[in-house]
Amino acid sequence: METKIKKIGVLTSGGDAPGMNAAIRAVTRTALNYDIQVLGIRKGYNGLINGDIKELNGKDVSNIINNGGTILHTARSEEMRTEEGLKKAAQIYKVLGLDALVVIGGDGSFRGADELSRHGVNCIGIPATIDLDLDCSEYTIGFDTAVNTGSDAIGKLRDTSSSHERCSVVEVMGRNAGYIALWCAMAGGAEEVLIPEEKDIVNSQHVIQQILENRSAGKRHNLIVVAEGVGGTQKLANEIQEITGIQTRATILGHLQRGGSPTVIDRMHASMMGYRAVKAIMNGEKNKIVVYNKGQYHTIDISEGLKMKKVYDEEIYDVVKILSI
Ligand code: F6P
């Protein structure tokens, strides 16, 4: 396939997610396959603004498909929130002679891309965030690895919690979205899950009531999953212990959910989305996000994608509780 595209840039931005490396590899190798030069931009948009850039060849992306983190490093760029930063980034893009910039990241990174597009930069987004909080795509790279890590940890807590007949309160990531918590709760067989979307409705009294009911129905240990955005995990554990008399331990999984070797699901989506991003650029598409919906990859305008608001799946929330009896 002949193409007018000569040179593209690629960066990772925002919180890292397992599978970002697989996406960098796919973008680089697809581009090289069509004789397109690839510049790797380090530390997110900061690298573009500061010229922290290195050409990537096929070997630079060897042995990374199986690694968590990102070889390009990442950052949440404060400068990109300023008009000056945006102008600087757009200026460097022009000086480098880039035909497009592939942005691998989440919601915040795409807001930056949307702004940059108004300064003449052609941005193509690849959704990568463990939070799964983009409504325009049913999948975001990193989610599967993160929930597998979370459910593995919960399984281990279940062992010790069951031995001691204790209650375990586990905090998983997700500042604004409860998807990680919902999936970890379901896969870990938790009896209660607290998510940011419901934080004004479900309180500690409700949780304690549930624990007491389950104990009187014969449960010998308890497992409660709390999303980071709800917070107060240690306080909740203290309250449960004080009011029920059941020994309770709090565990905050924190950033360990952001690392680790990506699962096959993450490697597959990252590879396909990386490939599709380059194809979109070659097809002359401008300012798009590569998304995965109903079993297919396609593209959507960045501005349209950002307007969509993700609503959590209430059915998962209900089923977690039904199955925990
Ligand atoms: O990348 C998403 C995420 O891991 C959220 O789940 C979490 O709330 C946030 O990033 C943590 O950000 P930071 O790494 O800046 O502490």
PDB file of N, CA and C in Angstrom, residues 45-119:
ATOM      1  N   TYR A  45       3.303  14.134  26.992  1.00  0.00           N
ATOM      2  CA  TYR A  45       3.352  15.412  26.260  1.00  0.00           C
ATOM      3  C   TYR A  45       4.552  16.248  26.685  1.00  0.00           C
ATOM      4  N   ASN A  46       5.069  16.013  27.895  1.00  0.00           N
ATOM      5  CA  ASN A  46       6.241  16.784  28.346  1.00  0.00           C
ATOM      6  C   ASN A  46       7.419  16.573  27.394  1.00  0.00           C
ATOM      7  N   GLY A  47       7.538  15.348  26.890  1.00  0.00           N
ATOM      8  CA  GLY A  47       8.638  15.025  25.969  1.00  0.00           C
ATOM      9  C   GLY A  47       8.508  15.782  24.658  1.00  0.00           C
ATOM     10  N   LEU A  48       7.250  16.020  24.249  1.00  0.00           N
ATOM     11  CA  LEU A  48       7.036  16.773  23.011  1.00  0.00           C
ATOM     12  C   LEU A  48       7.419  18.238  23.241  1.00  0.00           C
ATOM     13  N   ILE A  49       6.964  18.761  24.366  1.00  0.00           N
ATOM     14  CA  ILE A  49       7.239  20.167  24.689  1.00  0.00           C
ATOM     15  C   ILE A  49       8.743  20.408  24.876  1.00  0.00           C
ATOM     16  N   ASN A  50       9.429  19.425  25.494  1.00  0.00           N
ATOM     17  CA  ASN A  50      10.864  19.604  25.786  1.00  0.00           C
ATOM     18  C   ASN A  50      11.793  18.951  24.772  1.00  0.00           C
ATOM     19  N   GLY A  51      11.226  18.372  23.727  1.00  0.00           N
ATOM     20  CA  GLY A  51      12.060  17.751  22.690  1.00  0.00           C
ATOM     21  C   GLY A  51      12.790  16.496  23.171  1.00  0.00           C
ATOM     22  N   ASP A  52      12.177  15.741  24.096  1.00  0.00           N
ATOM     23  CA  ASP A  52      12.790  14.503  24.596  1.00  0.00           C
ATOM     24  C   ASP A  52      12.324  13.353  23.682  1.00  0.00           C
ATOM     25  N   ILE A  53      13.027  13.193  22.570  1.00  0.00           N
ATOM     26  CA  ILE A  53      12.525  12.367  21.468  1.00  0.00           C
ATOM     27  C   ILE A  53      13.633  11.482  20.908  1.00  0.00           C
ATOM     28  N   LYS A  54      13.251  10.260  20.498  1.00  0.00           N
ATOM     29  CA  LYS A  54      14.246   9.328  19.959  1.00  0.00           C
ATOM     30  C   LYS A  54      13.595   8.522  18.842  1.00  0.00           C
ATOM     31  N   GLU A  55      14.319   8.352  17.756  1.00  0.00           N
ATOM     32  CA  GLU A  55      13.763   7.545  16.657  1.00  0.00           C
ATOM     33  C   GLU A  55      13.666   6.079  17.105  1.00  0.00           C
ATOM     34  N   LEU A  56      12.596   5.416  16.735  1.00  0.00           N
ATOM     35  CA  LEU A  56      12.434   3.999  17.092  1.00  0.00           C
ATOM     36  C   LEU A  56      12.613   3.130  15.853  1.00  0.00           C
ATOM     37  N   ASN A  57      13.431   2.091  15.979  1.00  0.00           N
ATOM     38  CA  ASN A  57      13.511   1.119  14.888  1.00  0.00           C
ATOM     39  C   ASN A  57      12.896  -0.198  15.378  1.00  0.00           C
ATOM     40  N   GLY A  58      12.837  -1.160  14.495  1.00  0.00           N
ATOM     41  CA  GLY A  58      12.163  -2.426  14.814  1.00  0.00           C
ATOM     42  C   GLY A  58      12.733  -3.097  16.053  1.00  0.00           C
ATOM     43  N   LYS A  59      14.053  -2.985  16.223  1.00  0.00           N
ATOM     44  CA  LYS A  59      14.709  -3.663  17.355  1.00  0.00           C
ATOM     45  C   LYS A  59      14.485  -2.920  18.677  1.00  0.00           C
ATOM     46  N   ASP A  60      14.252  -1.618  18.594  1.00  0.00           N
ATOM     47  CA  ASP A  60      13.985  -0.859  19.836  1.00  0.00           C
ATOM     48  C   ASP A  60      12.739  -1.367  20.554  1.00  0.00           C
ATOM     49  N   VAL A  61      11.864  -2.026  19.812  1.00  0.00           N
ATOM     50  CA  VAL A  61      10.635  -2.507  20.443  1.00  0.00           C
ATOM     51  C   VAL A  61      10.633  -4.038  20.591  1.00  0.00           C
ATOM     52  N   SER A  62      11.830  -4.628  20.510  1.00  0.00           N
ATOM     53  CA  SER A  62      11.952  -6.079  20.740  1.00  0.00           C
ATOM     54  C   SER A  62      11.780  -6.378  22.210  1.00  0.00           C
ATOM     55  N   ASN A  63      11.262  -7.551  22.515  1.00  0.00           N
ATOM     56  CA  ASN A  63      11.169  -8.041  23.909  1.00  0.00           C
ATOM     57  C   ASN A  63      10.398  -7.117  24.835  1.00  0.00           C
ATOM     58  N   ILE A  64       9.394  -6.430  24.320  1.00  0.00           N
ATOM     59  CA  ILE A  64       8.605  -5.576  25.223  1.00  0.00           C
ATOM     60  C   ILE A  64       7.130  -5.967  25.254  1.00  0.00           C
ATOM     61  N   ILE A  65       6.702  -6.841  24.345  1.00  0.00           N
ATOM     62  CA  ILE A  65       5.273  -7.177  24.288  1.00  0.00           C
ATOM     63  C   ILE A  65       4.783  -7.767  25.613  1.00  0.00           C
ATOM     64  N   ASN A  66       5.704  -8.405  26.326  1.00  0.00           N
ATOM     65  CA  ASN A  66       5.349  -9.089  27.586  1.00  0.00           C
ATOM     66  C   ASN A  66       5.607  -8.234  28.828  1.00  0.00           C
ATOM     67  N   ASN A  67       6.055  -6.998  28.647  1.00  0.00           N
ATOM     68  CA  ASN A  67       6.407  -6.180  29.817  1.00  0.00           C
ATOM     69  C   ASN A  67       5.343  -5.139  30.161  1.00  0.00           C
ATOM     70  N   GLY A  68       5.100  -4.988  31.466  1.00  0.00           N
ATOM     71  CA  GLY A  68       4.241  -3.901  31.939  1.00  0.00           C
ATOM     72  C   GLY A  68       4.995  -2.583  31.850  1.00  0.00           C
ATOM     73  N   GLY A  69       4.355  -1.503  32.303  1.00  0.00           N
ATOM     74  CA  GLY A  69       4.985  -0.184  32.222  1.00  0.00           C
ATOM     75  C   GLY A  69       5.028   0.318  30.799  1.00  0.00           C
ATOM     76  N   THR A  70       5.861   1.300  30.538  1.00  0.00           N
ATOM     77  CA  THR A  70       6.017   1.816  29.174  1.00  0.00           C
ATOM     78  C   THR A  70       7.462   2.239  28.936  1.00  0.00           C
ATOM     79  N   ILE A  71       8.055   1.725  27.872  1.00  0.00           N
ATOM     80  CA  ILE A  71       9.468   2.067  27.583  1.00  0.00           C
ATOM     81  C   ILE A  71       9.616   3.564  27.286  1.00  0.00           C
ATOM     82  N   LEU A  72       8.510   4.215  26.929  1.00  0.00           N
ATOM     83  CA  LEU A  72       8.592   5.655  26.632  1.00  0.00           C
ATOM     84  C   LEU A  72       8.385   6.507  27.887  1.00  0.00           C
ATOM     85  N   HIS A  73       8.122   5.842  28.999  1.00  0.00           N
ATOM     86  CA  HIS A  73       7.778   6.547  30.249  1.00  0.00           C
ATOM     87  C   HIS A  73       6.505   7.390  30.025  1.00  0.00           C
ATOM     88  N   THR A  74       5.945   7.875  31.118  1.00  0.00           N
ATOM     89  CA  THR A  74       4.685   8.603  30.982  1.00  0.00           C
ATOM     90  C   THR A  74       4.599   9.703  32.032  1.00  0.00           C
ATOM     91  N   ALA A  75       3.658  10.608  31.841  1.00  0.00           N
ATOM     92  CA  ALA A  75       3.475  11.706  32.807  1.00  0.00           C
ATOM     93  C   ALA A  75       2.090  12.292  32.610  1.00  0.00           C
ATOM     94  N   ARG A  76       1.627  12.969  33.654  1.00  0.00           N
ATOM     95  CA  ARG A  76       0.409  13.776  33.506  1.00  0.00           C
ATOM     96  C   ARG A  76       0.937  15.203  33.367  1.00  0.00           C
ATOM     97  N   SER A  77       0.903  15.735  32.150  1.00  0.00           N
ATOM     98  CA  SER A  77       1.578  17.004  31.863  1.00  0.00           C
ATOM     99  C   SER A  77       0.767  18.226  32.304  1.00  0.00           C
ATOM    100  N   GLU A  78       1.340  18.985  33.191  1.00  0.00           N
ATOM    101  CA  GLU A  78       0.692  20.231  33.640  1.00  0.00           C
ATOM    102  C   GLU A  78       0.786  21.297  32.553  1.00  0.00           C
ATOM    103  N   GLU A  79       1.935  21.308  31.848  1.00  0.00           N
ATOM    104  CA  GLU A  79       2.149  22.334  30.816  1.00  0.00           C
ATOM    105  C   GLU A  79       1.108  22.265  29.701  1.00  0.00           C
ATOM    106  N   MET A  80       0.637  21.022  29.442  1.00  0.00           N
ATOM    107  CA  MET A  80      -0.351  20.858  28.374  1.00  0.00           C
ATOM    108  C   MET A  80      -1.695  21.479  28.716  1.00  0.00           C
ATOM    109  N   ARG A  81      -1.857  21.863  29.968  1.00  0.00           N
ATOM    110  CA  ARG A  81      -3.113  22.521  30.367  1.00  0.00           C
ATOM    111  C   ARG A  81      -3.044  24.018  30.107  1.00  0.00           C
ATOM    112  N   THR A  82      -1.876  24.495  29.648  1.00  0.00           N
ATOM    113  CA  THR A  82      -1.734  25.934  29.389  1.00  0.00           C
ATOM    114  C   THR A  82      -1.673  26.191  27.885  1.00  0.00           C
ATOM    115  N   GLU A  83      -2.095  27.382  27.488  1.00  0.00           N
ATOM    116  CA  GLU A  83      -2.068  27.751  26.078  1.00  0.00           C
ATOM    117  C   GLU A  83      -0.617  27.757  25.559  1.00  0.00           C
ATOM    118  N   GLU A  84       0.268  28.214  26.423  1.00  0.00           N
ATOM    119  CA  GLU A  84       1.685  28.273  26.051  1.00  0.00           C
ATOM    120  C   GLU A  84       2.242  26.872  25.763  1.00  0.00           C
ATOM    121  N   GLY A  85       1.895  25.925  26.657  1.00  0.00           N
ATOM    122  CA  GLY A  85       2.352  24.540  26.489  1.00  0.00           C
ATOM    123  C   GLY A  85       1.822  23.935  25.201  1.00  0.00           C
ATOM    124  N   LEU A  86       0.541  24.192  24.924  1.00  0.00           N
ATOM    125  CA  LEU A  86      -0.077  23.653  23.711  1.00  0.00           C
ATOM    126  C   LEU A  86       0.606  24.196  22.459  1.00  0.00           C
ATOM    127  N   LYS A  87       0.884  25.511  22.490  1.00  0.00           N
ATOM    128  CA  LYS A  87       1.523  26.141  21.321  1.00  0.00           C
ATOM    129  C   LYS A  87       2.922  25.572  21.113  1.00  0.00           C
ATOM    130  N   LYS A  88       3.627  25.375  22.226  1.00  0.00           N
ATOM    131  CA  LYS A  88       4.988  24.841  22.149  1.00  0.00           C
ATOM    132  C   LYS A  88       4.968  23.426  21.555  1.00  0.00           C
ATOM    133  N   ALA A  89       4.026  22.596  22.069  1.00  0.00           N
ATOM    134  CA  ALA A  89       3.920  21.217  21.589  1.00  0.00           C
ATOM    135  C   ALA A  89       3.611  21.199  20.086  1.00  0.00           C
ATOM    136  N   ALA A  90       2.674  22.067  19.662  1.00  0.00           N
ATOM    137  CA  ALA A  90       2.297  22.118  18.245  1.00  0.00           C
ATOM    138  C   ALA A  90       3.466  22.583  17.381  1.00  0.00           C
ATOM    139  N   GLN A  91       4.234  23.518  17.921  1.00  0.00           N
ATOM    140  CA  GLN A  91       5.399  24.055  17.206  1.00  0.00           C
ATOM    141  C   GLN A  91       6.445  22.952  16.977  1.00  0.00           C
ATOM    142  N   ILE A  92       6.735  22.175  18.030  1.00  0.00           N
ATOM    143  CA  ILE A  92       7.729  21.089  17.916  1.00  0.00           C
ATOM    144  C   ILE A  92       7.239  20.046  16.911  1.00  0.00           C
ATOM    145  N   TYR A  93       5.941  19.763  16.954  1.00  0.00           N
ATOM    146  CA  TYR A  93       5.339  18.807  16.012  1.00  0.00           C
ATOM    147  C   TYR A  93       5.636  19.242  14.574  1.00  0.00           C
ATOM    148  N   LYS A  94       5.476  20.553  14.325  1.00  0.00           N
ATOM    149  CA  LYS A  94       5.719  21.067  12.971  1.00  0.00           C
ATOM    150  C   LYS A  94       7.193  21.005  12.615  1.00  0.00           C
ATOM    151  N   VAL A  95       8.036  21.436  13.556  1.00  0.00           N
ATOM    152  CA  VAL A  95       9.489  21.445  13.305  1.00  0.00           C
ATOM    153  C   VAL A  95       9.980  20.028  12.996  1.00  0.00           C
ATOM    154  N   LEU A  96       9.434  19.039  13.715  1.00  0.00           N
ATOM    155  CA  LEU A  96       9.859  17.647  13.495  1.00  0.00           C
ATOM    156  C   LEU A  96       9.335  17.095  12.164  1.00  0.00           C
ATOM    157  N   GLY A  97       8.361  17.774  11.576  1.00  0.00           N
ATOM    158  CA  GLY A  97       7.778  17.326  10.308  1.00  0.00           C
ATOM    159  C   GLY A  97       6.891  16.099  10.473  1.00  0.00           C
ATOM    160  N   LEU A  98       6.214  16.018  11.626  1.00  0.00           N
ATOM    161  CA  LEU A  98       5.352  14.842  11.865  1.00  0.00           C
ATOM    162  C   LEU A  98       4.058  14.948  11.057  1.00  0.00           C
ATOM    163  N   ASP A  99       3.590  13.810  10.559  1.00  0.00           N
ATOM    164  CA  ASP A  99       2.289  13.769   9.872  1.00  0.00           C
ATOM    165  C   ASP A  99       1.178  13.452  10.854  1.00  0.00           C
ATOM    166  N   ALA A 100       1.513  12.838  11.970  1.00  0.00           N
ATOM    167  CA  ALA A 100       0.502  12.505  12.987  1.00  0.00           C
ATOM    168  C   ALA A 100       1.204  12.157  14.295  1.00  0.00           C
ATOM    169  N   LEU A 101       0.415  12.240  15.365  1.00  0.00           N
ATOM    170  CA  LEU A 101       0.917  11.891  16.693  1.00  0.00           C
ATOM    171  C   LEU A 101      -0.013  10.840  17.294  1.00  0.00           C
ATOM    172  N   VAL A 102       0.540   9.673  17.605  1.00  0.00           N
ATOM    173  CA  VAL A 102      -0.274   8.626  18.241  1.00  0.00           C
ATOM    174  C   VAL A 102      -0.170   8.794  19.755  1.00  0.00           C
ATOM    175  N   VAL A 103      -1.332   8.990  20.390  1.00  0.00           N
ATOM    176  CA  VAL A 103      -1.380   9.215  21.839  1.00  0.00           C
ATOM    177  C   VAL A 103      -1.999   7.978  22.502  1.00  0.00           C
ATOM    178  N   ILE A 104      -1.190   7.292  23.295  1.00  0.00           N
ATOM    179  CA  ILE A 104      -1.668   6.087  23.986  1.00  0.00           C
ATOM    180  C   ILE A 104      -1.966   6.492  25.431  1.00  0.00           C
ATOM    181  N   GLY A 105      -3.250   6.517  25.796  1.00  0.00           N
ATOM    182  CA  GLY A 105      -3.590   6.979  27.147  1.00  0.00           C
ATOM    183  C   GLY A 105      -5.089   6.946  27.375  1.00  0.00           C
ATOM    184  N   GLY A 106      -5.536   7.662  28.389  1.00  0.00           N
ATOM    185  CA  GLY A 106      -6.961   7.666  28.733  1.00  0.00           C
ATOM    186  C   GLY A 106      -7.606   9.014  28.491  1.00  0.00           C
ATOM    187  N   ASP A 107      -8.679   9.209  29.191  1.00  0.00           N
ATOM    188  CA  ASP A 107      -9.515  10.389  29.075  1.00  0.00           C
ATOM    189  C   ASP A 107      -8.740  11.726  29.096  1.00  0.00           C
ATOM    190  N   GLY A 108      -7.892  11.919  30.130  1.00  0.00           N
ATOM    191  CA  GLY A 108      -7.135  13.168  30.262  1.00  0.00           C
ATOM    192  C   GLY A 108      -6.195  13.372  29.081  1.00  0.00           C
ATOM    193  N   SER A 109      -5.577  12.295  28.634  1.00  0.00           N
ATOM    194  CA  SER A 109      -4.637  12.373  27.504  1.00  0.00           C
ATOM    195  C   SER A 109      -5.373  12.760  26.225  1.00  0.00           C
ATOM    196  N   PHE A 110      -6.609  12.256  26.077  1.00  0.00           N
ATOM    197  CA  PHE A 110      -7.383  12.582  24.872  1.00  0.00           C
ATOM    198  C   PHE A 110      -7.915  14.018  24.920  1.00  0.00           C
ATOM    199  N   ARG A 111      -8.112  14.536  26.135  1.00  0.00           N
ATOM    200  CA  ARG A 111      -8.494  15.958  26.224  1.00  0.00           C
ATOM    201  C   ARG A 111      -7.336  16.812  25.719  1.00  0.00           C
ATOM    202  N   GLY A 112      -6.117  16.419  26.102  1.00  0.00           N
ATOM    203  CA  GLY A 112      -4.924  17.111  25.604  1.00  0.00           C
ATOM    204  C   GLY A 112      -4.842  17.002  24.082  1.00  0.00           C
ATOM    205  N   ALA A 113      -5.130  15.800  23.570  1.00  0.00           N
ATOM    206  CA  ALA A 113      -5.075  15.573  22.114  1.00  0.00           C
ATOM    207  C   ALA A 113      -6.113  16.434  21.398  1.00  0.00           C
ATOM    208  N   ASP A 114      -7.292  16.543  22.003  1.00  0.00           N
ATOM    209  CA  ASP A 114      -8.367  17.338  21.417  1.00  0.00           C
ATOM    210  C   ASP A 114      -7.936  18.811  21.309  1.00  0.00           C
ATOM    211  N   GLU A 115      -7.302  19.299  22.370  1.00  0.00           N
ATOM    212  CA  GLU A 115      -6.806  20.685  22.370  1.00  0.00           C
ATOM    213  C   GLU A 115      -5.718  20.854  21.312  1.00  0.00           C
ATOM    214  N   LEU A 116      -4.811  19.875  21.269  1.00  0.00           N
ATOM    215  CA  LEU A 116      -3.709  19.952  20.296  1.00  0.00           C
ATOM    216  C   LEU A 116      -4.218  19.975  18.858  1.00  0.00           C
ATOM    217  N   SER A 117      -5.321  19.231  18.626  1.00  0.00           N
ATOM    218  CA  SER A 117      -5.859  19.175  17.263  1.00  0.00           C
ATOM    219  C   SER A 117      -6.300  20.569  16.808  1.00  0.00           C
ATOM    220  N   ARG A 118      -6.712  21.409  17.762  1.00  0.00           N
ATOM    221  CA  ARG A 118      -7.108  22.788  17.409  1.00  0.00           C
ATOM    222  C   ARG A 118      -5.895  23.661  17.101  1.00  0.00           C
ATOM    223  N   HIS A 119      -4.702  23.114  17.380  1.00  0.00           N
ATOM    224  CA  HIS A 119      -3.465  23.836  17.053  1.00  0.00           C
ATOM    225  C   HIS A 119      -2.761  23.186  15.864  1.00  0.00           C
TER     226      HIS A 119
END
